[in-house]
GROMACS .gro file of C-alpha atoms in nm:
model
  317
    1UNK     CA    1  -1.989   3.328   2.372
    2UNK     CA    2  -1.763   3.193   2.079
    3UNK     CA    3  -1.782   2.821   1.926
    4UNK     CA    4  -1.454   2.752   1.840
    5UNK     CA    5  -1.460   2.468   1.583
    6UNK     CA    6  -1.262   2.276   1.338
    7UNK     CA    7  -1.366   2.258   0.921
    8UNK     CA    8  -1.174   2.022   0.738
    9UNK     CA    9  -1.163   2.109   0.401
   10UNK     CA   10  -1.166   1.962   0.104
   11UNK     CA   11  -0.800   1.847   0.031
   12UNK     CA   12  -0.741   1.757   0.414
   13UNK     CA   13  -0.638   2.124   0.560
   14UNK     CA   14  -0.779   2.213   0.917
   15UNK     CA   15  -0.968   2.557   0.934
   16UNK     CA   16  -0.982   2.731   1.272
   17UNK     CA   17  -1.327   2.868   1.293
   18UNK     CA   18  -1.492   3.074   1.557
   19UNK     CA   19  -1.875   3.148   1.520
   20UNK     CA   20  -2.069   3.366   1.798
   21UNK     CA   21  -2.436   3.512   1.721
   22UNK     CA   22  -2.734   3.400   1.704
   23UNK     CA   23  -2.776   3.139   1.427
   24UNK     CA   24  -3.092   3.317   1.326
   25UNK     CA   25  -2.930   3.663   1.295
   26UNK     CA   26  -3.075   3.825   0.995
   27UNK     CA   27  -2.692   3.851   0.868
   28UNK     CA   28  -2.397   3.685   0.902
   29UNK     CA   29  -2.056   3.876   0.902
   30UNK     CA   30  -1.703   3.670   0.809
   31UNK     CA   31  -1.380   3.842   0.885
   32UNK     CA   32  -1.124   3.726   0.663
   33UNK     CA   33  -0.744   3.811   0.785
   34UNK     CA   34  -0.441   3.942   0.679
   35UNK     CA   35  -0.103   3.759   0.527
   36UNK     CA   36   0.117   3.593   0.809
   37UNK     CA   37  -0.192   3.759   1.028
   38UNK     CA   38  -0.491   3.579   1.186
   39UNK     CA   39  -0.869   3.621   1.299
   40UNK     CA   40  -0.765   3.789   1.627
   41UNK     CA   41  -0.651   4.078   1.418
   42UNK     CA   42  -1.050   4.188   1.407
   43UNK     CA   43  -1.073   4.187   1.797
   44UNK     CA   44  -1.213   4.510   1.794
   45UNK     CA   45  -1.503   4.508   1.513
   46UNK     CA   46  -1.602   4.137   1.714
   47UNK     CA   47  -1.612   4.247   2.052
   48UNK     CA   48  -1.827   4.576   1.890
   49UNK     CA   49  -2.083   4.290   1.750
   50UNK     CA   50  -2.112   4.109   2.045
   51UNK     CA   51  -2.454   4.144   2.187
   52UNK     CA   52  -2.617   4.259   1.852
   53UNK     CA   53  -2.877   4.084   1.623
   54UNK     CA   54  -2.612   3.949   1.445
   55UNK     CA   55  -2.367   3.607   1.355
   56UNK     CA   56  -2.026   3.664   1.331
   57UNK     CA   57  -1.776   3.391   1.196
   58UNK     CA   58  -1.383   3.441   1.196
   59UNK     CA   59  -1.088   3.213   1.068
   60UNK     CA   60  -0.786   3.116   1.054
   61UNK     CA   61  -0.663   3.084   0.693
   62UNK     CA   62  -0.445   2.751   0.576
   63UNK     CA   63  -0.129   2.795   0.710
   64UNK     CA   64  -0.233   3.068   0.914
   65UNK     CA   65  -0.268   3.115   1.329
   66UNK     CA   66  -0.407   2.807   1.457
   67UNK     CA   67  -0.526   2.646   1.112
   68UNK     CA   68  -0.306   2.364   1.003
   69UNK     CA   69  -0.028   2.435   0.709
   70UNK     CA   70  -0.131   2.380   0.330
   71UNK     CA   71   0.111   2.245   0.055
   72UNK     CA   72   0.314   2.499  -0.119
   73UNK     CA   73   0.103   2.439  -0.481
   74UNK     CA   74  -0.218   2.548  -0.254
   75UNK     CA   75  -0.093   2.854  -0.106
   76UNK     CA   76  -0.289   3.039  -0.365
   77UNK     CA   77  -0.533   3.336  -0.355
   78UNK     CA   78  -0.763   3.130  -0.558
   79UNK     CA   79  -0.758   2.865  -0.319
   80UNK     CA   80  -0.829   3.103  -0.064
   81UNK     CA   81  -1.147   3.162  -0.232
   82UNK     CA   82  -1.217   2.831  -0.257
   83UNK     CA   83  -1.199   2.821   0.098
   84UNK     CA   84  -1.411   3.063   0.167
   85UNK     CA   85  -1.686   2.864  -0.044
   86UNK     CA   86  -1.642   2.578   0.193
   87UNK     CA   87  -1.636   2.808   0.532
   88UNK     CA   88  -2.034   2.962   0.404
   89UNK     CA   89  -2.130   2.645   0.284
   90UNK     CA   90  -2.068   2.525   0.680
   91UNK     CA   91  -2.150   2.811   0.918
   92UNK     CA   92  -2.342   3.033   0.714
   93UNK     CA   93  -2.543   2.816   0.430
   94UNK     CA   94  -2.823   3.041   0.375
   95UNK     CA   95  -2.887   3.402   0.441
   96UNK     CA   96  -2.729   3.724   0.367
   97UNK     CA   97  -2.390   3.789   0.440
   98UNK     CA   98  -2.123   4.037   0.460
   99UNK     CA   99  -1.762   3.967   0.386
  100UNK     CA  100  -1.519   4.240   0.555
  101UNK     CA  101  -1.144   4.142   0.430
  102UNK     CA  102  -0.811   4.269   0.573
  103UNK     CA  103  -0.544   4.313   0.264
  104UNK     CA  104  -0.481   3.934   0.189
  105UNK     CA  105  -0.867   3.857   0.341
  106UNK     CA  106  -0.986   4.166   0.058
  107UNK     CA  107  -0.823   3.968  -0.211
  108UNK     CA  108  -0.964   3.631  -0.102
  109UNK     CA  109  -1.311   3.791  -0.108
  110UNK     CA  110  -1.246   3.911  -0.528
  111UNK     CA  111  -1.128   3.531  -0.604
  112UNK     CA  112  -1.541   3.375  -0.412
  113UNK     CA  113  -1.667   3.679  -0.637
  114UNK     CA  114  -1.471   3.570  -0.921
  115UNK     CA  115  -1.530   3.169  -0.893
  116UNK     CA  116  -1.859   3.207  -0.761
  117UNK     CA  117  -2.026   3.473  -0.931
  118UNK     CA  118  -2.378   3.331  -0.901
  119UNK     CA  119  -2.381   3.224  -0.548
  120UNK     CA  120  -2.176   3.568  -0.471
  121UNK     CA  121  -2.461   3.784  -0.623
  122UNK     CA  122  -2.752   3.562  -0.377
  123UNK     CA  123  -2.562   3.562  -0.091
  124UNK     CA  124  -2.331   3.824  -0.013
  125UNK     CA  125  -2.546   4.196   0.060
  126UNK     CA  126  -2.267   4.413   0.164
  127UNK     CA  127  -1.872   4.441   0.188
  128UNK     CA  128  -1.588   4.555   0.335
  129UNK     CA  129  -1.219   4.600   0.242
  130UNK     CA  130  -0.988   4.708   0.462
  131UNK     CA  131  -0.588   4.787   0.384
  132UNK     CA  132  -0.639   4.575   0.049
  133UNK     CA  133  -0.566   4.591  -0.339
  134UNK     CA  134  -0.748   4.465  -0.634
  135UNK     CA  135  -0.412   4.516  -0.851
  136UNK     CA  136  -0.161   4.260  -0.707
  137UNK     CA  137   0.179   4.456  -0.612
  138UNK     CA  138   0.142   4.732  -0.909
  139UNK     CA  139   0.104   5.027  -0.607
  140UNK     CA  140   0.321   4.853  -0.341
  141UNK     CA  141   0.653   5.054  -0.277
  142UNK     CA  142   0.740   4.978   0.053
  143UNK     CA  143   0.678   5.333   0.158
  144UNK     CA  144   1.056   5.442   0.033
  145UNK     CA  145   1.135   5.619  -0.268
  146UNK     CA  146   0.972   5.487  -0.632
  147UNK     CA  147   1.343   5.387  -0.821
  148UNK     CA  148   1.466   5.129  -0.570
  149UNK     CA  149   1.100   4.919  -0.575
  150UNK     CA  150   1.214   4.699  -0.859
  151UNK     CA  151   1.529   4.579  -0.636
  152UNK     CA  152   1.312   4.556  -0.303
  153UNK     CA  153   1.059   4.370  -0.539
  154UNK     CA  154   1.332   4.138  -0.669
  155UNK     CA  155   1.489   4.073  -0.305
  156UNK     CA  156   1.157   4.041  -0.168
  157UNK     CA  157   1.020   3.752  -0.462
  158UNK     CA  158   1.401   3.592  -0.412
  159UNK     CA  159   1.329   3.536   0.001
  160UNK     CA  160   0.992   3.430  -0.044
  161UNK     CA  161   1.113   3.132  -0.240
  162UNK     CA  162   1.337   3.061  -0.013
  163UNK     CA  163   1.122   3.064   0.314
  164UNK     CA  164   0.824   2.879   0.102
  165UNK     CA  165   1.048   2.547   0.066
  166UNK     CA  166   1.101   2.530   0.438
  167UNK     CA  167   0.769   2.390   0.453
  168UNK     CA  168   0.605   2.419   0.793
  169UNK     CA  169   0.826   2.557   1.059
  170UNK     CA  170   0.713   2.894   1.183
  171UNK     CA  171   0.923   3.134   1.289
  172UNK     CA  172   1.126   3.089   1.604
  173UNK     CA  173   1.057   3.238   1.901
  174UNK     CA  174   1.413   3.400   1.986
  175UNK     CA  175   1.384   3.585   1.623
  176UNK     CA  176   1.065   3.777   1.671
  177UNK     CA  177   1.183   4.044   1.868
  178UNK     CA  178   1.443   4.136   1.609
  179UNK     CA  179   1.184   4.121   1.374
  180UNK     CA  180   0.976   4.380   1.575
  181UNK     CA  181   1.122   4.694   1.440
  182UNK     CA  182   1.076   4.592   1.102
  183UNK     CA  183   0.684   4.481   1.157
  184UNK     CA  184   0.635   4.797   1.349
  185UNK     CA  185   0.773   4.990   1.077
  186UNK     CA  186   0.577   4.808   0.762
  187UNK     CA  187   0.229   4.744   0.919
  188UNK     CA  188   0.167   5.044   1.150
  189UNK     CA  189   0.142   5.424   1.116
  190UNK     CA  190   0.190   5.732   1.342
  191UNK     CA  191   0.007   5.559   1.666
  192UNK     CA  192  -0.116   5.242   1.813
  193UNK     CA  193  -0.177   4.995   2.099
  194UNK     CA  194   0.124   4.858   2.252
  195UNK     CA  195  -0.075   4.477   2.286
  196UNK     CA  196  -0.194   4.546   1.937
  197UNK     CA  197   0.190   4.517   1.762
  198UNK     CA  198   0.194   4.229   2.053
  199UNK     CA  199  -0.070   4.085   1.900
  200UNK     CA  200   0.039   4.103   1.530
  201UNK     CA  201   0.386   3.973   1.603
  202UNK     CA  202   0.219   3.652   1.775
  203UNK     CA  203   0.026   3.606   1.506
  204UNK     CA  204   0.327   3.685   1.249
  205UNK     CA  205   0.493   3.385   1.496
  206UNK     CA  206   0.210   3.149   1.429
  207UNK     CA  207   0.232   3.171   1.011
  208UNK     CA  208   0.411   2.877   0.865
  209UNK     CA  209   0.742   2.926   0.666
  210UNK     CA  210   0.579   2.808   0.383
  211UNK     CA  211   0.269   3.041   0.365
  212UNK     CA  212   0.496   3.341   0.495
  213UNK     CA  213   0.660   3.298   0.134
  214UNK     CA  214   0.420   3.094  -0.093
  215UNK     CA  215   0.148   3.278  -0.076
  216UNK     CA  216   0.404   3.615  -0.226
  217UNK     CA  217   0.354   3.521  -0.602
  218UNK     CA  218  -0.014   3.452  -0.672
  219UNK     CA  219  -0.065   3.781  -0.401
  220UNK     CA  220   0.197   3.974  -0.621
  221UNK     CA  221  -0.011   3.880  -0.973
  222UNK     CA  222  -0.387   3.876  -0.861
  223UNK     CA  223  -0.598   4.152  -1.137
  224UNK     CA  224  -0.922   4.150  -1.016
  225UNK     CA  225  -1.066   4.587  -1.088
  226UNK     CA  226  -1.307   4.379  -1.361
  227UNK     CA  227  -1.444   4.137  -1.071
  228UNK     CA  228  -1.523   4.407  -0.904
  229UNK     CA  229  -1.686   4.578  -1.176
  230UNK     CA  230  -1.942   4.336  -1.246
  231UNK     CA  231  -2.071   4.299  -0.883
  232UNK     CA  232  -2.315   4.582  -0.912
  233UNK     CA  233  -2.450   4.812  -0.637
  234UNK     CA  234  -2.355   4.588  -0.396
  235UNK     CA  235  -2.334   4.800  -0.032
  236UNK     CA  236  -1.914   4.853  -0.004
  237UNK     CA  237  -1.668   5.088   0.193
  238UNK     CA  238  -1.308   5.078   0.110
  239UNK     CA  239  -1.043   5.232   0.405
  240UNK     CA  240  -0.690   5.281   0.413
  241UNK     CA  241  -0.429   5.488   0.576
  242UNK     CA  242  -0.236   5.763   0.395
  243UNK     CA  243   0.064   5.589   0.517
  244UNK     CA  244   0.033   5.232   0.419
  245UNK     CA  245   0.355   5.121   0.302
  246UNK     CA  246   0.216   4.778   0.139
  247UNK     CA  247  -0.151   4.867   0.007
  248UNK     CA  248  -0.136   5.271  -0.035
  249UNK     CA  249  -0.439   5.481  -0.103
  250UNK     CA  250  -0.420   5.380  -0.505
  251UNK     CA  251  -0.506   5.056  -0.406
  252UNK     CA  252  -0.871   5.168  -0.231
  253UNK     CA  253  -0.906   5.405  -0.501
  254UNK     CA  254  -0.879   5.128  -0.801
  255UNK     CA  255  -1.129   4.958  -0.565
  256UNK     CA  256  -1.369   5.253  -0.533
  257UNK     CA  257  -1.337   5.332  -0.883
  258UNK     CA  258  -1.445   4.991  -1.038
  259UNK     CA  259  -1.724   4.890  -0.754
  260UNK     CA  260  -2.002   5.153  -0.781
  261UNK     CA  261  -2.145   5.316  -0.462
  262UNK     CA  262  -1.825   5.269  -0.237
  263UNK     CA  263  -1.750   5.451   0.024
  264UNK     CA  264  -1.382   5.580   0.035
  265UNK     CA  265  -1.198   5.672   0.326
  266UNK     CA  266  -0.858   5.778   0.342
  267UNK     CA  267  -0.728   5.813   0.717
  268UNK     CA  268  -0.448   6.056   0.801
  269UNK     CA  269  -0.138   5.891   1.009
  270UNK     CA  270  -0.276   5.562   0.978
  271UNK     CA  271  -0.059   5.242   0.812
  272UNK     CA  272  -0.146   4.923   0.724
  273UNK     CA  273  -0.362   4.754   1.015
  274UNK     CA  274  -0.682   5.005   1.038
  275UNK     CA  275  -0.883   4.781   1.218
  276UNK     CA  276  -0.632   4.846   1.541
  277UNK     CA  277  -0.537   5.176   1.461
  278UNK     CA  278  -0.844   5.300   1.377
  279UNK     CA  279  -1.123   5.041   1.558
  280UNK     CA  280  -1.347   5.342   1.577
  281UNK     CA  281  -1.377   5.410   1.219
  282UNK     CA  282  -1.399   5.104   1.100
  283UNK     CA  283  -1.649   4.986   1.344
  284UNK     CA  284  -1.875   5.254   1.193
  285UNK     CA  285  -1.806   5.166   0.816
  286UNK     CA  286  -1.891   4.777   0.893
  287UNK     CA  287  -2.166   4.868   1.090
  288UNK     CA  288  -2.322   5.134   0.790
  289UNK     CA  289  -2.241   4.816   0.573
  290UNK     CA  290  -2.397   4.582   0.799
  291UNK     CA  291  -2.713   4.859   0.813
  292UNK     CA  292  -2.755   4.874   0.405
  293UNK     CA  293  -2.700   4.496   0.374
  294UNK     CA  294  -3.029   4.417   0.659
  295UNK     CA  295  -3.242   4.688   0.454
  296UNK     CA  296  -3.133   4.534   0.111
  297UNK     CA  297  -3.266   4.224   0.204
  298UNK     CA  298  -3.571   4.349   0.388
  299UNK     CA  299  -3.681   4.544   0.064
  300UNK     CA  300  -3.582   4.229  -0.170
  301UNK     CA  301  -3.846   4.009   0.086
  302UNK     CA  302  -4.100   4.269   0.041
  303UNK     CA  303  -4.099   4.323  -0.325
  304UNK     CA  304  -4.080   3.919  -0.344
  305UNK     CA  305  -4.396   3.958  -0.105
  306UNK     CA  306  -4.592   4.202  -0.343
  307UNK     CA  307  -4.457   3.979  -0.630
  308UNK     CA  308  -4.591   3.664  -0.506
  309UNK     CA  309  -4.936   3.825  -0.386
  310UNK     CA  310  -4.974   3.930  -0.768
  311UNK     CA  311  -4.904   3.607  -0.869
  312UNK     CA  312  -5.178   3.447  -0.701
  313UNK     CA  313  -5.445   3.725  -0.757
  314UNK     CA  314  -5.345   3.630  -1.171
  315UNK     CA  315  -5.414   3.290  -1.085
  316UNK     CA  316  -5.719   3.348  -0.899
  317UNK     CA  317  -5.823   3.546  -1.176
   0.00000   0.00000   0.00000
């Protein structure tokens, strides 16, 4: 069963949190959501964890789903990491984890590596990104044709603003069904679950004004292919669908390309939200990750094992 909690953070904001699992699990997995998404977005990779030897926690970023709003100078990627610091320091404060991220979730997971690069390379044994970019908005078209991205881009930046100093009413009711077409259009490819765009467009209801647009510039600038770089061997897969209109295949490329030993999959029809269009797939990617990340660790015990038993027949000697 899930324990749904609340984590107050640092400067005040409210973090949903749900945790299932034993608390003993030899690994904990976090699912970090999309932008104007939440943690029910991962519905299918939790419900295939339940009944394994393993934790699972899931949230609610700031001004996100049931997590309370954040002020418009926090609606930052690097606060999102920061975030994340907090959320392992609470449910998961020792132990190897794996951090599977959904586009803005991927990002969030680069900005822990990058502020925490010391308690990154202890902790976290494996990693997935899903529908994400390491490069900001340098691949991100819209899915129409390359010349008319710098006016989308400009008309995109110039709403964002707008909708980030309304502060924290969410969208109304009456307008998501208008906005429908449009979501089904940008987020999904050639097939999906009918309660799946439900889903999103309840959790597109639930975003606050402000994070809808305030999060758009620090997304838009975040660099982070020389994070990546310096994580190692770390156990990774990368997906994304060939028809992602806001994270195309470049962006899991860039990704495989700078982490080494990532596995890259490219899925045919699929857009933006794999983990519902695809829950098969990328139920088998976490769980390979999951896999390498419990035999990491069990090989790092045993060589600290053999390393210890030297140590005392030295000082026996």
């Amino acid at each position: 069963m899930s324990e749904r909690s609340k984590l107050t953070l640092a400067d005040g904001v409210r973090l949903h949190v749900d945790a299932s699992g034993p608390a003993d699990a030899p690994v904990t997995v976090v699912f970090l959501h999309g932008w104007c998404l939440d943690r029910r977005t991962w519905h299918y990779q939790s419900r295939a964890l339940q009944g394994t030897n393993t934790r699972v926690i899931a949230y609610d970023a700031r001004g996100h789903g049931r997590s309370s709003t954040t002020r418009l100078r926090s609606a930052t990627l690097a606060q999102l990491g920061e975030d994340l610091a907090e959320v392992l320091d609470a449910y998961a404060p020792s132990g190897p984890v794996v951090l599977a991220g959904h586009s803005l979730g991927g990002m969030t997971i680069m900005e822990y590596a990058e502020a925490y690069p010391s308690e990154f390379a202890e902790r976290v044994q494996g990693l997935l990104f899903v529908s994400t970019t390491a490069e900001g908005a340098t691949h991100t078209c819209y899915g129409l044709p390359t010349p008319l991205t710098p006016f989308l881009r400009a008309a995109e930046q110039t709403g964002a603003g707008v909708l980030a100093r309304l502060g924290a009413w969410r969208p109304h009711r009456a307008v998501l069904p208008a906005l429908r077409p449009g979501v089904r259009w940008l987020l999904f490819g050639d097939d999906h679950e009918p309660g799946d765009l439900e889903l999103t467009m309840s959790a597109v209801g639930r975003a606050s004004l402000r994070s809808i647009g305030g999060f758009r510039a620090s997304v838009g600038a975040q660099h982070r292919l020389d994070t990546l770089a310096a994580l190692g061997d770390v156990p990774a897969a990368a997906l994304v669908g060939d028809k992602d209109r806001l994270t195309p295949p470049a962006c899991a490329e860039s990704i495989a390309d700078a982490l080494p030993g990532t596995e890259l999959s490219v899925l045919e029809g699929a857009g933006h939200m794999l983990m519902m269009e695809r829950p098969g797939v990328v139920n088998a990617a976490l769980t390979a990750v999951i896999d390498k990340a419990v035999a990491s660790t069990e090989a790092q015990h045993r060589r600290r094992r053999r390393a210890d038993r030297r140590a005392g027949y030295d000082q026996a000697a």
